[in-house]
Short mmCIF file of C-alpha atoms in Angstrom, two decimals:
data_model
loop_
_atom_site.label_atom_id
_atom_site.label_comp_id
_atom_site.label_asym_id
_atom_site.label_seq_id
_atom_site.Cartn_x
_atom_site.Cartn_y
_atom_site.Cartn_z
CA MET A 1 59.88 85.90 -28.50
CA LEU A 2 63.48 84.73 -28.45
CA ASP A 3 65.42 84.69 -31.62
CA GLU A 4 68.43 82.62 -32.66
CA LYS A 5 70.93 85.05 -31.08
CA ASP A 6 69.15 84.98 -27.76
CA LEU A 7 69.07 81.18 -27.75
CA GLN A 8 72.75 81.11 -28.67
CA ALA A 9 73.56 83.52 -25.81
CA ILE A 10 71.52 81.44 -23.39
CA GLU A 11 73.28 78.29 -24.57
CA ASN A 12 76.70 79.94 -24.13
CA LEU A 13 75.73 81.19 -20.68
CA VAL A 14 74.50 77.72 -19.68
CA ASP A 15 77.70 76.15 -21.09
CA GLN A 16 79.81 78.62 -19.10
CA ARG A 17 77.88 77.94 -15.94
CA ILE A 18 78.09 74.19 -16.44
CA SER A 19 81.84 74.39 -17.15
CA ALA A 20 82.39 76.53 -14.06
CA SER A 21 80.34 74.07 -12.03
CA GLU A 22 82.35 71.15 -13.40
CA VAL A 23 85.60 72.93 -12.50
CA ARG A 24 84.38 73.58 -8.95
CA MET A 25 83.16 69.99 -8.60
CA THR A 26 86.47 68.63 -9.91
CA GLU A 27 88.43 70.85 -7.52
CA THR A 28 86.21 69.80 -4.64
CA LEU A 29 86.46 66.13 -5.54
CA THR A 30 90.19 66.36 -6.13
CA GLY A 31 90.68 68.11 -2.79
CA THR A 32 88.42 65.65 -1.03
CA LEU A 33 90.08 62.68 -2.71
CA THR A 34 93.52 64.04 -1.87
CA GLU A 35 92.50 64.53 1.75
CA MET A 36 90.98 61.08 1.89
CA MET A 37 94.07 59.53 0.32
CA ASP A 38 96.33 61.44 2.73
CA GLU A 39 94.27 60.24 5.69
CA LYS A 40 94.32 56.65 4.46
CA ILE A 41 98.05 56.77 3.77
CA GLN A 42 98.73 58.27 7.19
CA ALA A 43 96.55 55.64 8.89
CA SER A 44 98.33 52.93 6.91
CA GLU A 45 101.73 54.30 7.95
CA VAL A 46 100.64 54.32 11.59
CA ARG A 47 99.43 50.71 11.35
CA MET A 48 102.63 49.63 9.61
CA GLY A 49 104.72 51.40 12.26
CA GLU A 50 102.79 49.68 15.04
CA MET A 51 103.15 46.30 13.34
CA MET A 52 106.87 46.85 12.86
CA ASP A 53 107.28 47.92 16.49
CA GLU A 54 105.41 44.81 17.60
CA LYS A 55 107.53 42.55 15.39
CA ILE A 56 110.72 44.22 16.64
CA ARG A 57 109.66 43.74 20.27
CA ALA A 58 108.81 40.09 19.59
CA SER A 59 112.15 39.58 17.86
CA GLU A 60 114.02 41.24 20.73
CA SER A 61 112.16 39.05 23.20
CA ARG A 62 113.08 35.88 21.31
CA MET A 63 116.68 37.03 20.98
CA MET A 64 116.93 37.78 24.71
CA ALA A 65 115.45 34.38 25.56
CA MET A 66 117.93 32.69 23.23
CA MET A 67 120.87 34.63 24.65
CA GLU A 68 119.75 33.89 28.18
CA SER A 69 119.44 30.17 27.46
CA LEU A 70 122.84 30.06 25.75
CA PHE A 71 124.94 32.38 27.88
CA MET A 72 123.51 32.16 31.39
CA PRO A 73 124.47 28.50 31.94
CA GLN A 74 128.00 29.26 30.73
CA CYS A 75 128.19 32.37 32.92
CA ASN A 76 127.01 30.33 35.90
CA LEU A 77 129.66 27.67 35.23
CA LEU A 78 132.30 30.35 34.90
CA ALA A 79 131.20 31.91 38.20
CA GLU A 80 131.36 28.51 39.92
CA LYS A 81 134.87 27.90 38.56
CA MET A 82 135.96 31.34 39.69
CA ASP A 83 134.60 30.65 43.17
CA ALA A 84 136.50 27.35 43.28
CA LEU A 85 139.70 29.06 42.13
CA GLU A 86 139.23 31.84 44.63
CA GLN A 87 139.02 29.29 47.42
CA LYS A 88 142.27 27.68 46.26
CA VAL A 89 144.18 30.93 45.80
CA VAL A 90 146.22 32.12 48.74
CA ARG A 91 145.30 35.59 49.89
CA ARG A 92 147.97 38.31 49.70
CA GLU A 93 148.06 38.77 53.47
CA GLU A 94 148.49 35.06 54.04
CA HIS A 95 151.15 34.90 51.34
CA GLU A 96 153.09 37.77 52.94
CA ARG A 97 152.83 36.11 56.36
CA VAL A 98 154.11 32.79 54.99
CA GLU A 99 156.86 34.58 53.09
CA ALA A 100 158.00 36.31 56.30
CA ARG A 101 158.08 32.96 58.12
CA VAL A 102 160.08 31.39 55.29
CA ASP A 103 162.58 34.26 55.47
CA VAL A 104 163.02 33.63 59.21
CA LEU A 105 163.39 29.86 58.64
CA GLU A 106 165.99 30.43 55.91
CA ALA A 107 167.97 32.68 58.24
CA VAL A 108 167.78 30.08 61.03
CA VAL A 109 168.83 27.28 58.67
CA LYS A 110 171.78 29.37 57.51
CA VAL A 111 172.85 30.00 61.10
CA HIS A 112 172.42 26.32 61.97
CA SER A 113 174.35 25.25 58.87
CA ILE A 114 177.25 27.49 59.90
CA GLU A 115 177.16 26.14 63.46
CA ILE A 116 177.06 22.54 62.20
CA GLU A 117 180.09 23.21 59.99
CA ARG A 118 181.99 24.70 62.97
CA LEU A 119 181.07 21.72 65.14
CA LYS A 120 182.28 19.31 62.47
CA LYS A 121 185.58 21.13 62.22
CA ALA A 122 185.94 21.14 66.03
CA GLU A 123 185.69 17.36 66.24
#
């Protein structure tokens, strides 16, 4: 039969085994919980990133629409005014041609003025 020492040894052995089992279970649960938490955090970060990307794209879209509605009419008006100015502006070639004609006319007027003065003196 078992005496007090034997029962005490069995109790110690059972306590050791139970403690070791508890340690293993805690490590397993802690590892599993850590893995689960990591997975959930990672999934949450992915969802948040996707939501932020979507919100950024929506914001960019609204901003582009606003800019287009504000600036495009002004750009179109500016382009129309530039076209109108371009039609009124004399081209360089035409300006040079007119300038050459004016130079000839000035020379002719000078010659005619001299001749008119001579004719007046001759009278």
